[in-house]
PDB file of C-alpha atoms and ligand atoms in Angstrom:
ATOM      1  CA  MET L   1      10.168  18.241   4.030  1.00 71.00           C
ATOM      2  CA  ALA L   2       8.493  15.818   1.632  1.00 83.00           C
ATOM      3  CA  THR L   3      10.498  14.828  -1.422  1.00 92.00           C
ATOM      4  CA  ILE L   4       9.225  13.304  -4.635  1.00 95.00           C
ATOM      5  CA  LEU L   5      10.964   9.964  -4.922  1.00 95.00           C
ATOM      6  CA  PRO L   6      11.719   7.726  -7.912  1.00 97.00           C
ATOM      7  CA  VAL L   7       9.444   4.662  -8.153  1.00 98.00           C
ATOM      8  CA  ALA L   8      10.936   1.182  -8.666  1.00 98.00           C
ATOM      9  CA  GLN L   9       9.711  -0.485 -11.829  1.00 98.00           C
ATOM     10  CA  LEU L  10       8.760  -4.052 -12.740  1.00 97.00           C
ATOM     11  CA  GLY L  11      11.849  -6.246 -12.948  1.00 97.00           C
ATOM     12  CA  GLU L  12      13.794  -4.424 -10.218  1.00 98.00           C
ATOM     13  CA  GLU L  13      14.907  -6.697  -7.411  1.00 98.00           C
ATOM     14  CA  ILE L  14      13.630  -4.535  -4.537  1.00 98.00           C
ATOM     15  CA  LEU L  15      10.052  -5.254  -5.633  1.00 98.00           C
ATOM     16  CA  ALA L  16      10.568  -9.007  -5.184  1.00 98.00           C
ATOM     17  CA  LEU L  17      11.967  -8.833  -1.635  1.00 98.00           C
ATOM     18  CA  VAL L  18      10.087  -9.522   1.587  1.00 98.00           C
ATOM     19  CA  ALA L  19      10.310  -6.203   3.451  1.00 98.00           C
ATOM     20  CA  ALA L  20      11.553  -5.973   7.045  1.00 98.00           C
ATOM     21  CA  PRO L  21       9.252  -4.903   9.881  1.00 98.00           C
ATOM     22  CA  VAL L  22       9.597  -1.373  11.232  1.00 98.00           C
ATOM     23  CA  THR L  23      11.270  -1.761  14.624  1.00 97.00           C
ATOM     24  CA  GLU L  24      10.166  -0.335  17.951  1.00 94.00           C
ATOM     25  CA  SER L  25      12.980   2.253  17.996  1.00 95.00           C
ATOM     26  CA  GLU L  26      11.832   3.622  14.617  1.00 96.00           C
ATOM     27  CA  PHE L  27       8.303   4.470  15.760  1.00 96.00           C
ATOM     28  CA  ALA L  28       7.728   8.207  16.245  1.00 95.00           C
ATOM     29  CA  SER L  29      11.100   8.923  14.624  1.00 96.00           C
ATOM     30  CA  GLU L  30      11.669  11.839  12.297  1.00 96.00           C
ATOM     31  CA  TRP L  31      12.896   9.599   9.486  1.00 94.00           C
ATOM     32  CA  LEU L  32       9.691   7.523   9.542  1.00 96.00           C
ATOM     33  CA  GLU L  33       7.617  10.721   9.445  1.00 96.00           C
ATOM     34  CA  ILE L  34       9.626  12.120   6.512  1.00 96.00           C
ATOM     35  CA  LEU L  35       9.500   8.761   4.725  1.00 96.00           C
ATOM     36  CA  SER L  36       5.709   8.630   4.954  1.00 97.00           C
ATOM     37  CA  GLN L  37       5.347  12.252   3.832  1.00 97.00           C
ATOM     38  CA  SER L  38       7.586  11.627   0.834  1.00 97.00           C
ATOM     39  CA  MET L  39       5.699   8.439  -0.043  1.00 97.00           C
ATOM     40  CA  GLN L  40       2.429  10.351   0.090  1.00 97.00           C
ATOM     41  CA  ALA L  41       3.760  13.201  -2.084  1.00 97.00           C
ATOM     42  CA  THR L  42       5.097  10.687  -4.624  1.00 97.00           C
ATOM     43  CA  MET L  43       1.778   8.809  -4.663  1.00 96.00           C
ATOM     44  CA  LEU L  44      -0.253  12.013  -5.149  1.00 94.00           C
ATOM     45  CA  LEU L  45       1.970  13.289  -7.966  1.00 94.00           C
ATOM     46  CA  ARG L  46       1.533  10.015  -9.847  1.00 94.00           C
ATOM     47  CA  ASN L  47      -2.209   9.715  -9.223  1.00 92.00           C
ATOM     48  CA  GLY L  48      -1.857   6.600  -7.117  1.00 94.00           C
ATOM     49  CA  VAL L  49      -4.404   5.455  -4.527  1.00 95.00           C
ATOM     50  CA  GLY L  50      -1.804   3.612  -2.495  1.00 97.00           C
ATOM     51  CA  ILE L  51       1.946   3.100  -2.208  1.00 98.00           C
ATOM     52  CA  ALA L  52       4.289   0.743  -0.393  1.00 98.00           C
ATOM     53  CA  ALA L  53       7.795   1.611   0.883  1.00 98.00           C
ATOM     54  CA  PRO L  54       9.580  -0.968  -1.341  1.00 98.00           C
ATOM     55  CA  GLN L  55       8.254   0.961  -4.348  1.00 98.00           C
ATOM     56  CA  ILE L  56      10.474   3.879  -3.344  1.00 98.00           C
ATOM     57  CA  TYR L  57      13.446   1.610  -2.595  1.00 98.00           C
ATOM     58  CA  VAL L  58      12.904   1.242   1.161  1.00 98.00           C
ATOM     59  CA  SER L  59      12.430  -2.408   2.087  1.00 98.00           C
ATOM     60  CA  LYS L  60      10.314  -1.737   5.174  1.00 98.00           C
ATOM     61  CA  ARG L  61       6.751  -2.737   6.071  1.00 98.00           C
ATOM     62  CA  LEU L  62       5.038   0.623   5.611  1.00 98.00           C
ATOM     63  CA  ILE L  63       2.146   1.347   3.245  1.00 98.00           C
ATOM     64  CA  ILE L  64      -0.215   4.228   2.535  1.00 98.00           C
ATOM     65  CA  VAL L  65      -3.815   3.599   1.509  1.00 98.00           C
ATOM     66  CA  ALA L  66      -5.595   6.623   0.080  1.00 96.00           C
ATOM     67  CA  SER L  67      -8.589   5.921  -2.112  1.00 93.00           C
ATOM     68  CA  ARG L  68      -9.971   8.952  -3.919  1.00 91.00           C
ATOM     69  CA  PRO L  69     -11.193   9.690  -7.426  1.00 92.00           C
ATOM     70  CA  ASN L  70      -8.358  10.758  -9.738  1.00 89.00           C
ATOM     71  CA  LEU L  71      -7.232  10.482 -13.341  1.00 88.00           C
ATOM     72  CA  ARG L  72      -6.171   6.862 -12.970  1.00 88.00           C
ATOM     73  CA  TYR L  73      -9.170   5.774 -10.825  1.00 90.00           C
ATOM     74  CA  PRO L  74     -12.117   8.090 -11.597  1.00 90.00           C
ATOM     75  CA  ASP L  75     -14.645   5.933  -9.695  1.00 88.00           C
ATOM     76  CA  ALA L  76     -12.634   5.416  -6.507  1.00 91.00           C
ATOM     77  CA  PRO L  77     -14.402   6.285  -3.227  1.00 92.00           C
ATOM     78  CA  ASN L  78     -13.013   9.124  -1.092  1.00 94.00           C
ATOM     79  CA  MET L  79     -11.215   8.351   2.143  1.00 93.00           C
ATOM     80  CA  ASP L  80      -8.573  10.011   4.299  1.00 93.00           C
ATOM     81  CA  ALA L  81      -5.097   8.655   3.654  1.00 96.00           C
ATOM     82  CA  ILE L  82      -4.039   6.020   6.178  1.00 98.00           C
ATOM     83  CA  VAL L  83      -0.408   5.250   6.971  1.00 98.00           C
ATOM     84  CA  MET L  84      -0.094   1.613   8.059  1.00 98.00           C
ATOM     85  CA  ILE L  85       3.038   0.238   9.650  1.00 98.00           C
ATOM     86  CA  ASN L  86       3.630  -3.508   9.925  1.00 98.00           C
ATOM     87  CA  PRO L  87       0.108  -4.200   8.606  1.00 98.00           C
ATOM     88  CA  GLU L  88      -1.322  -7.710   8.873  1.00 98.00           C
ATOM     89  CA  ILE L  89      -4.569  -9.074   7.531  1.00 98.00           C
ATOM     90  CA  THR L  90      -6.097 -10.964  10.440  1.00 98.00           C
ATOM     91  CA  LYS L  91      -9.323 -12.004   8.725  1.00 98.00           C
ATOM     92  CA  ARG L  92     -10.537 -12.146   5.132  1.00 98.00           C
ATOM     93  CA  SER L  93     -13.965 -12.911   3.698  1.00 98.00           C
ATOM     94  CA  ILE L  94     -14.401 -16.099   1.716  1.00 97.00           C
ATOM     95  CA  GLN L  95     -16.239 -13.914  -0.788  1.00 96.00           C
ATOM     96  CA  MET L  96     -13.800 -12.826  -3.505  1.00 97.00           C
ATOM     97  CA  VAL L  97     -14.416 -10.062  -6.009  1.00 97.00           C
ATOM     98  CA  LEU L  98     -12.780  -9.316  -9.333  1.00 97.00           C
ATOM     99  CA  GLY L  99     -11.666  -5.736  -9.921  1.00 96.00           C
ATOM    100  CA  GLU L 100      -9.307  -3.774 -12.103  1.00 95.00           C
ATOM    101  CA  GLU L 101      -5.880  -2.919 -10.715  1.00 96.00           C
ATOM    102  CA  GLY L 102      -2.878  -0.985 -11.892  1.00 96.00           C
ATOM    103  CA  CYS L 103       0.384  -0.179 -10.147  1.00 98.00           C
ATOM    104  CA  LEU L 104       2.864   2.717 -10.101  1.00 97.00           C
ATOM    105  CA  SER L 105       5.581   0.085 -10.563  1.00 98.00           C
ATOM    106  CA  VAL L 106       3.919  -1.546 -13.586  1.00 97.00           C
ATOM    107  CA  PRO L 107       3.425   1.203 -16.170  1.00 90.00           C
ATOM    108  CA  ASP L 108       0.574   1.026 -18.678  1.00 89.00           C
ATOM    109  CA  GLU L 109      -0.798  -2.288 -17.491  1.00 95.00           C
ATOM    110  CA  ARG L 110      -4.182  -2.995 -15.929  1.00 96.00           C
ATOM    111  CA  GLY L 111      -5.642  -6.337 -15.008  1.00 96.00           C
ATOM    112  CA  GLN L 112      -8.561  -8.026 -13.272  1.00 97.00           C
ATOM    113  CA  VAL L 113      -7.482  -9.379  -9.885  1.00 98.00           C
ATOM    114  CA  ALA L 114      -9.550 -11.482  -7.463  1.00 98.00           C
ATOM    115  CA  ARG L 115      -9.341 -10.143  -3.897  1.00 98.00           C
ATOM    116  CA  ALA L 116     -11.215 -10.777  -0.662  1.00 98.00           C
ATOM    117  CA  ASP L 117     -14.220  -8.451  -0.515  1.00 97.00           C
ATOM    118  CA  GLN L 118     -13.824  -7.729   3.219  1.00 98.00           C
ATOM    119  CA  ILE L 119     -10.763  -7.837   5.448  1.00 98.00           C
ATOM    120  CA  SER L 120      -9.778  -7.077   9.017  1.00 98.00           C
ATOM    121  CA  VAL L 121      -6.382  -5.412   9.376  1.00 98.00           C
ATOM    122  CA  GLN L 122      -4.094  -4.833  12.328  1.00 98.00           C
ATOM    123  CA  TYR L 123      -1.430  -2.154  11.952  1.00 98.00           C
ATOM    124  CA  PHE L 124       0.519   0.493  13.830  1.00 98.00           C
ATOM    125  CA  THR L 125       0.380   4.266  13.372  1.00 98.00           C
ATOM    126  CA  LEU L 126       3.529   6.388  12.937  1.00 97.00           C
ATOM    127  CA  ALA L 127       3.393   7.010  16.691  1.00 95.00           C
ATOM    128  CA  GLY L 128       3.292   3.277  17.386  1.00 96.00           C
ATOM    129  CA  GLU L 129      -0.369   2.972  18.342  1.00 97.00           C
ATOM    130  CA  LYS L 130      -1.966  -0.369  17.466  1.00 98.00           C
ATOM    131  CA  ILE L 131      -5.127  -0.122  15.360  1.00 98.00           C
ATOM    132  CA  TYR L 132      -7.702  -2.707  14.290  1.00 98.00           C
ATOM    133  CA  GLN L 133      -9.776  -1.736  11.272  1.00 98.00           C
ATOM    134  CA  ASP L 134     -12.132  -3.393   8.786  1.00 98.00           C
ATOM    135  CA  PHE L 135     -12.180  -2.577   5.081  1.00 97.00           C
ATOM    136  CA  SER L 136     -14.446  -3.589   2.230  1.00 96.00           C
ATOM    137  CA  GLY L 137     -14.672  -2.983  -1.498  1.00 95.00           C
ATOM    138  CA  PHE L 138     -12.051  -0.818  -3.215  1.00 95.00           C
ATOM    139  CA  PRO L 139     -10.147   0.245  -0.059  1.00 96.00           C
ATOM    140  CA  ALA L 140      -9.875  -3.462   0.932  1.00 97.00           C
ATOM    141  CA  ARG L 141      -8.462  -4.128  -2.541  1.00 97.00           C
ATOM    142  CA  ILE L 142      -5.844  -1.377  -2.104  1.00 97.00           C
ATOM    143  CA  VAL L 143      -4.776  -2.731   1.310  1.00 98.00           C
ATOM    144  CA  GLN L 144      -4.319  -6.226  -0.148  1.00 98.00           C
ATOM    145  CA  HIS L 145      -2.406  -4.867  -3.167  1.00 98.00           C
ATOM    146  CA  GLU L 146      -0.052  -2.807  -0.964  1.00 98.00           C
ATOM    147  CA  ILE L 147       0.576  -5.594   1.577  1.00 98.00           C
ATOM    148  CA  ASP L 148       1.449  -7.828  -1.389  1.00 98.00           C
ATOM    149  CA  HIS L 149       4.244  -5.334  -2.186  1.00 98.00           C
ATOM    150  CA  LEU L 150       5.664  -5.941   1.314  1.00 98.00           C
ATOM    151  CA  ASP L 151       5.824  -9.635   0.477  1.00 98.00           C
ATOM    152  CA  GLY L 152       7.452  -9.100  -2.913  1.00 98.00           C
ATOM    153  CA  ILE L 153       4.309  -9.801  -4.942  1.00 98.00           C
ATOM    154  CA  LEU L 154       3.050  -7.683  -7.848  1.00 98.00           C
ATOM    155  CA  PHE L 155      -0.562  -7.746  -9.061  1.00 98.00           C
ATOM    156  CA  VAL L 156       0.519  -9.113 -12.458  1.00 97.00           C
ATOM    157  CA  GLU L 157       1.469 -12.335 -10.633  1.00 97.00           C
ATOM    158  CA  ARG L 158      -2.152 -12.704  -9.463  1.00 97.00           C
ATOM    159  CA  ILE L 159      -3.812 -12.442 -12.866  1.00 94.00           C
TER     160      ILE L 159
HETATM  161 ZN1   ZN T   1       1.391  -1.496  -6.684  1.00 61.79          ZN
END
């Protein structure tokens, strides 16, 4: 059962920590499934287009990327939500693009952040399957923003 979770806010220590990898024994577990469902429900309720586990006080390398138009991002492209476990950017374009970002952990603040325009990402699914996927544009921006959370970095530090 998905639960709406409280979201850590700027200044809280959990947001500055480097999150721990999800371990082999946690793949395909019920707790990982429930965690990702609760993260997704929390993200949807708050009109987010992505969320990282440290934002809901779990210092683990799990993110959800879910670009779609909503109240906070009316021009976002539509994509199916992707749960990424232990994500790593294996390649990034030299081409950087500026774009506006906000964050569920940084209320009422938006800023222009330079991000790689195209990235290649390696991650695991909830079941533990290894995936390689390329992203460009806004979804690539979300992936970079969420992986930053796993390394204790907030977008306001990149402005
Ligand atoms: Zn964020």
